[in-house]
mmCIF file of C-alpha atoms in Angstrom:
data_model
loop_
_atom_site.group_PDB
_atom_site.id
_atom_site.type_symbol
_atom_site.label_atom_id
_atom_site.label_comp_id
_atom_site.label_asym_id
_atom_site.label_seq_id
_atom_site.Cartn_x
_atom_site.Cartn_y
_atom_site.Cartn_z
ATOM 1 C CA MET M 1 49.924 -43.321 -21.404
ATOM 2 C CA THR M 2 53.118 -41.424 -20.585
ATOM 3 C CA THR M 3 56.266 -43.194 -19.376
ATOM 4 C CA HIS M 4 55.886 -41.435 -16.003
ATOM 5 C CA GLN M 5 52.396 -42.861 -15.606
ATOM 6 C CA GLU M 6 53.558 -46.338 -16.616
ATOM 7 C CA ILE M 7 56.411 -46.307 -14.095
ATOM 8 C CA PHE M 8 54.074 -45.061 -11.360
ATOM 9 C CA ALA M 9 51.483 -47.770 -12.144
ATOM 10 C CA VAL M 10 54.113 -50.530 -12.104
ATOM 11 C CA ILE M 11 55.535 -49.282 -8.778
ATOM 12 C CA MET M 12 52.031 -49.124 -7.249
ATOM 13 C CA SER M 13 51.141 -52.596 -8.489
ATOM 14 C CA VAL M 14 54.363 -54.167 -7.199
ATOM 15 C CA THR M 15 53.981 -52.332 -3.861
ATOM 16 C CA ILE M 16 50.388 -53.589 -3.424
ATOM 17 C CA PHE M 17 51.535 -57.143 -4.230
ATOM 18 C CA VAL M 18 54.484 -57.051 -1.826
ATOM 19 C CA VAL M 19 52.446 -55.492 1.006
ATOM 20 C CA ILE M 20 49.589 -58.017 0.620
ATOM 21 C CA ILE M 21 51.897 -61.046 0.378
ATOM 22 C CA THR M 22 53.901 -59.826 3.413
ATOM 23 C CA LEU M 23 50.707 -59.338 5.444
ATOM 24 C CA VAL M 24 49.504 -62.839 4.523
ATOM 25 C CA ARG M 25 52.960 -64.328 5.255
ATOM 26 C CA ASN M 26 53.039 -62.643 8.693
ATOM 27 C CA ARG M 27 49.471 -63.860 9.357
ATOM 28 C CA LYS M 28 48.167 -60.314 9.687
ATOM 29 C CA LEU M 29 45.778 -60.815 6.771
ATOM 30 C CA LYS M 30 43.948 -64.040 6.003
ATOM 31 C CA GLU M 31 44.232 -65.543 2.498
ATOM 32 C CA GLU M 32 40.475 -65.341 2.085
ATOM 33 C CA PHE M 33 40.582 -61.554 2.480
ATOM 34 C CA SER M 34 43.689 -61.085 0.326
ATOM 35 C CA TRP M 35 42.375 -62.120 -3.086
ATOM 36 C CA LEU M 36 40.425 -58.926 -3.726
ATOM 37 C CA TRP M 37 43.445 -56.808 -2.874
ATOM 38 C CA LEU M 38 45.709 -58.889 -5.117
ATOM 39 C CA LEU M 39 43.155 -58.414 -7.875
ATOM 40 C CA ILE M 40 43.564 -54.662 -7.461
ATOM 41 C CA GLY M 41 47.319 -55.106 -7.874
ATOM 42 C CA VAL M 42 46.690 -56.863 -11.192
ATOM 43 C CA ALA M 43 44.075 -54.302 -12.252
ATOM 44 C CA VAL M 44 46.547 -51.443 -11.728
ATOM 45 C CA ILE M 45 49.134 -53.013 -14.045
ATOM 46 C CA ILE M 46 46.731 -53.961 -16.887
ATOM 47 C CA PRO M 47 46.614 -50.483 -18.541
ATOM 48 C CA VAL M 48 50.440 -50.341 -18.592
ATOM 49 C CA PHE M 49 50.758 -53.339 -20.896
ATOM 50 C CA TRP M 50 47.361 -53.123 -22.548
ATOM 51 C CA TYR M 51 46.532 -49.478 -22.955
ATOM 52 C CA ASP M 52 44.184 -50.174 -25.881
ATOM 53 C CA PHE M 53 41.944 -52.111 -23.530
ATOM 54 C CA LEU M 54 41.645 -49.069 -21.273
ATOM 55 C CA VAL M 55 40.761 -46.901 -24.257
ATOM 56 C CA LYS M 56 38.125 -49.423 -25.420
ATOM 57 C CA LEU M 57 36.740 -49.710 -21.897
ATOM 58 C CA THR M 58 36.485 -45.910 -21.736
ATOM 59 C CA SER M 59 34.447 -45.850 -24.906
ATOM 60 C CA TRP M 60 32.255 -48.795 -23.757
ATOM 61 C CA ILE M 61 31.252 -47.104 -20.534
ATOM 62 C CA GLY M 62 30.766 -43.775 -22.271
ATOM 63 C CA ALA M 63 33.555 -41.906 -20.490
ATOM 64 C CA VAL M 64 35.627 -39.261 -22.290
ATOM 65 C CA GLU M 65 38.995 -39.587 -20.565
ATOM 66 C CA ALA M 66 40.840 -42.817 -19.701
ATOM 67 C CA THR M 67 41.577 -41.383 -16.257
ATOM 68 C CA THR M 68 37.823 -41.231 -15.551
ATOM 69 C CA THR M 69 37.602 -44.971 -16.269
ATOM 70 C CA LEU M 70 40.435 -45.603 -13.830
ATOM 71 C CA PHE M 71 38.673 -43.550 -11.143
ATOM 72 C CA ILE M 72 35.324 -45.271 -11.712
ATOM 73 C CA PHE M 73 36.877 -48.719 -11.454
ATOM 74 C CA SER M 74 38.931 -47.812 -8.374
ATOM 75 C CA ILE M 75 35.725 -46.672 -6.650
ATOM 76 C CA LEU M 76 33.948 -49.863 -7.749
ATOM 77 C CA PHE M 77 36.793 -51.988 -6.411
ATOM 78 C CA LEU M 78 36.694 -50.142 -3.083
ATOM 79 C CA PHE M 79 32.919 -50.644 -2.994
ATOM 80 C CA PHE M 80 33.321 -54.407 -3.466
ATOM 81 C CA ILE M 81 36.011 -54.564 -0.820
ATOM 82 C CA ALA M 82 33.782 -52.679 1.655
ATOM 83 C CA LEU M 83 30.839 -54.950 0.798
ATOM 84 C CA HIS M 84 32.986 -58.074 1.159
ATOM 85 C CA SER M 85 34.142 -56.848 4.592
ATOM 86 C CA ALA M 86 30.559 -55.994 5.629
ATOM 87 C CA ILE M 87 29.409 -59.517 4.714
ATOM 88 C CA LYS M 88 32.267 -61.028 6.711
ATOM 89 C CA VAL M 89 31.555 -58.745 9.704
ATOM 90 C CA SER M 90 27.877 -59.747 9.608
ATOM 91 C CA GLN M 91 28.765 -63.446 9.580
ATOM 92 C CA MET M 92 31.216 -62.933 12.427
ATOM 93 C CA SER M 93 28.680 -60.951 14.419
ATOM 94 C CA ILE M 94 26.246 -63.904 14.245
ATOM 95 C CA GLN M 95 29.051 -66.288 15.223
ATOM 96 C CA LEU M 96 30.054 -64.000 18.104
ATOM 97 C CA LYS M 97 26.447 -63.847 19.340
ATOM 98 C CA ASN M 98 26.114 -67.645 19.214
ATOM 99 C CA LEU M 99 29.482 -68.057 20.922
ATOM 100 C CA ALA M 100 28.589 -65.629 23.728
ATOM 101 C CA GLN M 101 25.258 -67.419 24.228
ATOM 102 C CA GLN M 102 27.006 -70.795 24.296
ATOM 103 C CA ILE M 103 29.511 -69.534 26.882
ATOM 104 C CA SER M 104 26.663 -68.165 29.022
ATOM 105 C CA LEU M 105 24.757 -71.460 28.844
ATOM 106 C CA LEU M 106 27.860 -73.531 29.645
ATOM 107 C CA GLU M 107 28.727 -71.193 32.530
ATOM 108 C CA ALA M 108 25.203 -71.626 33.943
ATOM 109 C CA GLU M 109 25.517 -75.407 33.564
ATOM 110 C CA LYS M 110 28.914 -75.322 35.297
ATOM 111 C CA ASP M 111 27.437 -73.339 38.208
ATOM 112 C CA ARG M 112 24.550 -75.808 38.477
ATOM 113 C CA ILE M 113 26.884 -78.828 38.538
ATOM 114 C CA SER M 114 29.243 -77.171 41.077
ATOM 115 C CA LYS M 115 26.257 -76.401 43.325
ATOM 116 C CA HIS M 116 25.035 -79.995 42.993
ATOM 117 C CA ILE M 117 28.491 -81.370 43.891
ATOM 118 C CA GLU M 118 28.763 -78.994 46.876
ATOM 119 C CA GLU M 119 25.391 -80.134 48.187
ATOM 120 C CA HIS M 120 26.373 -83.807 47.953
ATOM 121 C CA THR M 121 29.847 -83.640 49.517
ATOM 122 C CA MET P 1 0.285 -75.093 36.130
ATOM 123 C CA ASN P 2 2.370 -77.379 33.923
ATOM 124 C CA ALA P 3 5.653 -78.462 35.520
ATOM 125 C CA ARG P 4 7.573 -77.843 32.310
ATOM 126 C CA ALA P 5 7.060 -74.103 32.247
ATOM 127 C CA CYS P 6 9.584 -71.375 32.855
ATOM 128 C CA ILE P 7 9.749 -67.610 33.027
ATOM 129 C CA ILE P 8 12.707 -65.775 31.550
ATOM 130 C CA VAL P 9 13.628 -62.281 32.650
ATOM 131 C CA PRO P 10 16.255 -60.445 30.564
ATOM 132 C CA ALA P 11 18.038 -57.907 32.753
ATOM 133 C CA PHE P 12 20.572 -55.153 32.233
ATOM 134 C CA ASN P 13 21.663 -53.004 35.177
ATOM 135 C CA GLU P 14 18.514 -53.768 37.195
ATOM 136 C CA GLU P 15 20.000 -54.233 40.692
ATOM 137 C CA LYS P 16 17.383 -51.917 42.225
ATOM 138 C CA GLN P 17 14.282 -53.652 40.837
ATOM 139 C CA ILE P 18 15.245 -57.242 40.093
ATOM 140 C CA ALA P 19 14.800 -58.731 43.606
ATOM 141 C CA ALA P 20 11.307 -57.240 43.939
ATOM 142 C CA VAL P 21 10.403 -58.428 40.417
ATOM 143 C CA ILE P 22 11.520 -61.999 41.232
ATOM 144 C CA GLU P 23 9.623 -61.925 44.520
ATOM 145 C CA SER P 24 6.445 -60.720 42.841
ATOM 146 C CA ILE P 25 6.734 -63.384 40.108
ATOM 147 C CA ARG P 26 7.025 -66.067 42.809
ATOM 148 C CA LEU P 27 3.815 -64.818 44.400
ATOM 149 C CA HIS P 28 1.935 -65.525 41.192
ATOM 150 C CA SER P 29 3.676 -68.532 39.676
ATOM 151 C CA ARG P 30 5.573 -71.654 40.593
ATOM 152 C CA ALA P 31 7.290 -71.859 37.191
ATOM 153 C CA GLY P 32 11.080 -71.844 37.189
ATOM 154 C CA ILE P 33 12.573 -68.365 36.863
ATOM 155 C CA ILE P 34 15.670 -67.735 34.764
ATOM 156 C CA VAL P 35 17.283 -64.314 34.730
ATOM 157 C CA ILE P 36 19.506 -63.565 31.742
ATOM 158 C CA ASP P 37 21.971 -60.901 32.687
ATOM 159 C CA ASP P 38 23.081 -58.997 29.594
ATOM 160 C CA GLY P 39 26.524 -58.014 30.893
ATOM 161 C CA SER P 40 25.321 -55.697 33.682
ATOM 162 C CA ARG P 41 27.903 -53.407 35.222
ATOM 163 C CA ASP P 42 26.105 -53.162 38.556
ATOM 164 C CA ARG P 43 25.238 -55.824 41.169
ATOM 165 C CA THR P 44 22.347 -57.392 39.201
ATOM 166 C CA VAL P 45 23.969 -60.875 39.101
ATOM 167 C CA GLU P 46 24.790 -60.878 42.835
ATOM 168 C CA VAL P 47 21.288 -59.679 43.752
ATOM 169 C CA VAL P 48 19.691 -62.410 41.607
ATOM 170 C CA LYS P 49 21.963 -65.074 43.114
ATOM 171 C CA GLU P 50 21.013 -63.908 46.613
ATOM 172 C CA THR P 51 17.376 -64.661 45.799
ATOM 173 C CA GLY P 52 18.366 -68.232 44.848
ATOM 174 C CA THR P 53 17.301 -67.740 41.231
ATOM 175 C CA LEU P 54 19.178 -69.190 38.275
ATOM 176 C CA VAL P 55 21.115 -66.524 36.412
ATOM 177 C CA ILE P 56 22.685 -66.906 32.986
ATOM 178 C CA ARG P 57 25.292 -64.255 32.433
ATOM 179 C CA HIS P 58 26.390 -62.840 29.070
ATOM 180 C CA PRO P 59 30.150 -62.183 28.997
ATOM 181 C CA PHE P 60 29.423 -58.668 27.675
ATOM 182 C CA ASN P 61 26.425 -56.513 26.784
ATOM 183 C CA ILE P 62 24.938 -57.798 23.504
ATOM 184 C CA GLY P 63 21.387 -56.516 23.583
ATOM 185 C CA TYR P 64 17.845 -57.318 24.649
ATOM 186 C CA GLY P 65 17.043 -59.565 21.675
ATOM 187 C CA VAL P 66 20.118 -61.734 22.202
ATOM 188 C CA ALA P 67 19.345 -61.975 25.924
ATOM 189 C CA VAL P 68 15.830 -63.289 25.325
ATOM 190 C CA GLN P 69 17.179 -65.688 22.703
ATOM 191 C CA THR P 70 19.727 -67.028 25.214
ATOM 192 C CA GLY P 71 16.738 -67.709 27.473
ATOM 193 C CA TYR P 72 14.897 -69.460 24.616
ATOM 194 C CA LYS P 73 17.960 -71.599 23.893
ATOM 195 C CA TYR P 74 18.328 -72.570 27.553
ATOM 196 C CA ALA P 75 14.635 -73.409 27.908
ATOM 197 C CA PHE P 76 14.621 -75.374 24.673
ATOM 198 C CA GLU P 77 17.726 -77.383 25.638
ATOM 199 C CA LYS P 78 16.214 -78.128 29.035
ATOM 200 C CA GLY P 79 13.015 -79.407 27.439
ATOM 201 C CA TYR P 80 10.554 -76.775 28.690
ATOM 202 C CA ASP P 81 7.159 -76.904 26.994
ATOM 203 C CA PHE P 82 6.059 -73.354 27.798
ATOM 204 C CA LEU P 83 7.998 -70.150 28.249
ATOM 205 C CA LEU P 84 6.898 -66.759 29.446
ATOM 206 C CA GLN P 85 9.096 -63.699 29.128
ATOM 207 C CA MET P 86 8.811 -60.462 31.029
ATOM 208 C CA ASP P 87 10.945 -57.406 31.640
ATOM 209 C CA ALA P 88 13.116 -56.938 34.716
ATOM 210 C CA ASP P 89 12.208 -53.314 35.397
ATOM 211 C CA GLY P 90 8.840 -54.042 37.015
ATOM 212 C CA GLN P 91 6.756 -52.741 34.100
ATOM 213 C CA HIS P 92 5.108 -56.114 33.527
ATOM 214 C CA LEU P 93 2.769 -56.781 36.427
ATOM 215 C CA PRO P 94 2.962 -60.488 37.380
ATOM 216 C CA GLN P 95 -0.732 -61.035 38.140
ATOM 217 C CA TYR P 96 -1.269 -61.822 34.438
ATOM 218 C CA ILE P 97 1.250 -64.694 34.389
ATOM 219 C CA PRO P 98 -1.328 -67.458 35.129
ATOM 220 C CA ASP P 99 -3.707 -66.121 32.441
ATOM 221 C CA LEU P 100 -0.962 -65.899 29.814
ATOM 222 C CA PHE P 101 0.208 -69.439 30.602
ATOM 223 C CA ALA P 102 -3.408 -70.677 30.577
ATOM 224 C CA MET P 103 -4.005 -69.245 27.080
ATOM 225 C CA VAL P 104 -1.074 -71.162 25.621
ATOM 226 C CA GLU P 105 -1.480 -74.312 27.711
ATOM 227 C CA SER P 106 -5.132 -74.618 26.711
ATOM 228 C CA LYS P 107 -3.941 -74.525 23.068
ATOM 229 C CA LYS P 108 -6.003 -71.427 22.280
ATOM 230 C CA CYS P 109 -2.895 -70.004 20.635
ATOM 231 C CA ASP P 110 0.819 -70.706 20.120
ATOM 232 C CA ILE P 111 1.920 -67.345 21.480
ATOM 233 C CA ALA P 112 0.019 -65.022 23.826
ATOM 234 C CA ILE P 113 0.922 -61.353 24.115
ATOM 235 C CA GLY P 114 0.090 -59.102 27.025
ATOM 236 C CA SER P 115 -1.352 -55.933 25.480
ATOM 237 C CA ARG P 116 -1.508 -52.632 27.344
ATOM 238 C CA PHE P 117 -3.925 -51.225 24.758
ATOM 239 C CA LEU P 118 -6.685 -53.775 25.192
ATOM 240 C CA GLY P 119 -9.194 -53.383 27.984
ATOM 241 C CA SER P 120 -9.892 -50.289 29.984
ATOM 242 C CA SER P 121 -6.511 -49.524 31.558
ATOM 243 C CA TYR P 122 -4.611 -46.447 30.413
ATOM 244 C CA PHE P 123 -0.885 -46.547 29.740
ATOM 245 C CA PRO P 124 0.984 -43.310 29.026
ATOM 246 C CA VAL P 125 2.928 -43.604 25.752
ATOM 247 C CA GLY P 126 4.899 -40.796 24.101
ATOM 248 C CA LEU P 127 3.491 -39.357 20.881
ATOM 249 C CA LEU P 128 6.328 -40.666 18.691
ATOM 250 C CA LYS P 129 6.101 -44.162 20.153
ATOM 251 C CA LEU P 130 2.321 -44.168 19.831
ATOM 252 C CA MET P 131 2.635 -43.182 16.162
ATOM 253 C CA GLY P 132 5.149 -46.000 15.653
ATOM 254 C CA ILE P 133 2.873 -48.537 17.363
ATOM 255 C CA ARG P 134 -0.118 -47.426 15.240
ATOM 256 C CA LEU P 135 1.960 -47.646 12.070
ATOM 257 C CA PHE P 136 3.076 -51.196 12.861
ATOM 258 C CA ARG P 137 -0.461 -52.186 13.824
ATOM 259 C CA ILE P 138 -1.546 -51.157 10.317
ATOM 260 C CA ILE P 139 1.379 -52.993 8.684
ATOM 261 C CA ILE P 140 0.566 -56.177 10.630
ATOM 262 C CA LYS P 141 -3.107 -55.863 9.730
ATOM 263 C CA VAL P 142 -2.342 -55.369 6.032
ATOM 264 C CA THR P 143 0.232 -58.180 5.818
ATOM 265 C CA THR P 144 -1.450 -60.771 8.039
ATOM 266 C CA GLY P 145 -5.069 -59.665 8.333
ATOM 267 C CA GLN P 146 -4.787 -59.915 12.097
ATOM 268 C CA THR P 147 -5.088 -57.105 14.615
ATOM 269 C CA ILE P 148 -2.233 -56.936 17.100
ATOM 270 C CA THR P 149 -2.786 -53.929 19.325
ATOM 271 C CA ASP P 150 0.570 -54.026 21.127
ATOM 272 C CA PRO P 151 3.262 -55.300 18.742
ATOM 273 C CA THR P 152 6.080 -53.927 20.925
ATOM 274 C CA SER P 153 5.017 -55.731 24.099
ATOM 275 C CA GLY P 154 7.748 -57.865 25.642
ATOM 276 C CA TYR P 155 5.241 -59.623 27.908
ATOM 277 C CA ARG P 156 4.747 -62.873 25.968
ATOM 278 C CA CYS P 157 4.072 -66.527 26.566
ATOM 279 C CA MET P 158 4.774 -69.236 23.993
ATOM 280 C CA ASN P 159 4.707 -72.968 23.453
ATOM 281 C CA ARG P 160 7.646 -75.205 22.537
ATOM 282 C CA LYS P 161 7.073 -74.961 18.789
ATOM 283 C CA VAL P 162 7.444 -71.176 18.854
ATOM 284 C CA LEU P 163 10.343 -71.513 21.280
ATOM 285 C CA GLU P 164 12.176 -73.781 18.845
ATOM 286 C CA LYS P 165 11.676 -71.304 15.989
ATOM 287 C CA PHE P 166 13.076 -68.509 18.157
ATOM 288 C CA THR P 167 16.308 -70.404 18.854
ATOM 289 C CA GLU P 168 17.233 -70.269 15.158
ATOM 290 C CA ASP P 169 19.518 -67.674 13.564
ATOM 291 C CA SER P 170 16.529 -66.265 11.660
ATOM 292 C CA PHE P 171 15.243 -64.757 14.932
ATOM 293 C CA PRO P 172 15.725 -60.974 14.522
ATOM 294 C CA VAL P 173 17.782 -60.219 17.622
ATOM 295 C CA ASP P 174 18.109 -56.476 16.904
ATOM 296 C CA TYR P 175 14.470 -55.622 17.573
ATOM 297 C CA PRO P 176 12.133 -58.590 18.021
ATOM 298 C CA ASP P 177 8.778 -56.757 17.834
ATOM 299 C CA ALA P 178 6.233 -56.324 15.007
ATOM 300 C CA ASN P 179 8.459 -58.281 12.598
ATOM 301 C CA ILE P 180 8.153 -61.342 14.863
ATOM 302 C CA MET P 181 4.362 -61.208 14.647
ATOM 303 C CA ILE P 182 4.455 -61.239 10.836
ATOM 304 C CA PHE P 183 7.180 -63.913 10.867
ATOM 305 C CA LEU P 184 5.094 -66.193 13.123
ATOM 306 C CA HIS P 185 1.850 -65.556 11.278
ATOM 307 C CA ARG P 186 3.437 -66.482 7.943
ATOM 308 C CA MET P 187 4.554 -69.767 9.498
ATOM 309 C CA GLY P 188 1.040 -70.584 10.554
ATOM 310 C CA PHE P 189 1.404 -69.959 14.290
ATOM 311 C CA ARG P 190 -1.653 -68.666 16.119
ATOM 312 C CA ILE P 191 -1.167 -65.350 17.923
ATOM 313 C CA ALA P 192 -3.530 -64.014 20.592
ATOM 314 C CA GLU P 193 -3.548 -61.004 22.892
ATOM 315 C CA LEU P 194 -4.595 -60.623 26.488
ATOM 316 C CA PRO P 195 -5.377 -57.252 28.093
ATOM 317 C CA VAL P 196 -2.805 -56.397 30.756
ATOM 318 C CA THR P 197 -1.966 -53.368 32.837
ATOM 319 C CA MET P 198 1.632 -52.223 32.700
ATOM 320 C CA ALA P 199 3.398 -49.969 35.156
ATOM 321 C CA PRO P 200 5.606 -47.136 33.937
ATOM 322 C CA ASN P 201 9.356 -47.748 34.255
ATOM 323 C CA PRO P 202 10.297 -46.599 37.789
ATOM 324 C CA GLU P 203 13.322 -44.686 36.517
ATOM 325 C CA GLY P 204 11.643 -43.438 33.341
ATOM 326 C CA ARG P 205 13.965 -45.546 31.151
ATOM 327 C CA TYR P 206 12.597 -46.922 27.885
ATOM 328 C CA MET P 207 14.284 -48.887 25.134
ATOM 329 C CA HIS P 208 13.268 -46.599 22.275
ATOM 330 C CA GLN P 209 13.760 -43.000 23.341
ATOM 331 C CA GLY P 210 14.591 -39.927 21.307
ATOM 332 C CA LEU P 211 13.847 -39.064 17.682
ATOM 333 C CA LEU P 212 17.059 -40.592 16.324
ATOM 334 C CA LYS P 213 16.625 -43.924 18.115
ATOM 335 C CA ILE P 214 12.957 -44.183 17.159
ATOM 336 C CA SER P 215 13.731 -43.312 13.512
ATOM 337 C CA TYR P 216 16.448 -45.976 13.437
ATOM 338 C CA TYR P 217 14.063 -48.444 15.055
ATOM 339 C CA VAL P 218 11.352 -47.728 12.455
ATOM 340 C CA PHE P 219 13.872 -48.075 9.616
ATOM 341 C CA LYS P 220 15.203 -51.399 10.951
ATOM 342 C CA MET P 221 11.688 -52.692 11.501
ATOM 343 C CA PHE P 222 10.621 -51.798 7.952
ATOM 344 C CA LEU P 223 13.700 -53.537 6.568
ATOM 345 C CA SER P 224 13.152 -56.599 8.750
ATOM 346 C CA ILE P 225 9.457 -56.823 7.748
ATOM 347 C CA LEU P 226 10.353 -56.438 4.062
ATOM 348 C CA VAL P 227 12.907 -59.259 4.301
ATOM 349 C CA ILE P 228 10.390 -61.495 6.101
ATOM 350 C CA LEU P 229 7.758 -60.792 3.435
ATOM 351 C CA LEU P 230 10.224 -61.498 0.636
ATOM 352 C CA ARG P 231 11.199 -64.858 2.132
ATOM 353 C CA LYS P 232 9.392 -67.954 0.974
ATOM 354 C CA LYS P 233 6.327 -68.672 3.091
ATOM 355 C CA GLU P 234 6.977 -71.872 5.020
ATOM 356 C CA ASN P 235 4.976 -73.886 7.450
ATOM 357 C CA GLN P 236 6.170 -74.454 11.009
#
């Protein structure tokens, strides 16, 4: 790994960390969604201090260049983040449906009670 | 007719038909009518209120399946023993309401479906939709051994046990059609069909129209059926 690449990786990792922590601190990103992103920050910095691991990983997965390994794992990480978000969206969509139904039922009950009160006053 | 019976009518932008539909239901049944408005942008809610019918209003448009489930939840909470559902566009002719209720009340089945393909009446169905219906008939037959001629019919009557099952999150709100039949059959519920005549939609509107929508519908239905079949078989 060249010095240029190392510097770039460190800058990217620190930037990801700072951005994620700032978003969590400002309550724009929930802690439960931040861990995967923070993991990416760590993953970016690993090859800088442990280049041998990247080389070994490249040989394990059958890739020729270390850069290919980096690309494959970045795509995998993005896949997991998209999947994680899709799971959360699905859960929220069920919650939203139940909430809307509950509001509708309570609204109908409120109308019924108001009508009953009107009739008896 | 049992006093603890209700009729739910999911409606979306049906201001033109809904009053006539309610009136015609009242001519054939004394069961309580509940209209579930799925966030209509026209005067559907006002028109229903003018008829003195209970209307449950969704805060925004969520879809047909969610609307019927809201009706199931209401009926279940209120302790109804029997529920009949029918569409708000006038396609489901109300003269079959007493027969559908009678089938379930007499314990001949847990859920009765009004089928437009049984009996002698003719109902015009587009080629694509007909192919879809035939395909799902075969799938139901293969997976359950039972013949359901009209798996997409929304004209259904059910008892409280089915109603309770439908209030759960496992109810497929996207498209509750053929998958529901397999789902119920696997739980040991008894399904029966009754021949009914259906009128065409007065404005020519149908839920599944166009190649893209039908393809998506078929895909979703296959997925839903696969998931139901992969789930552990459980008794009601």
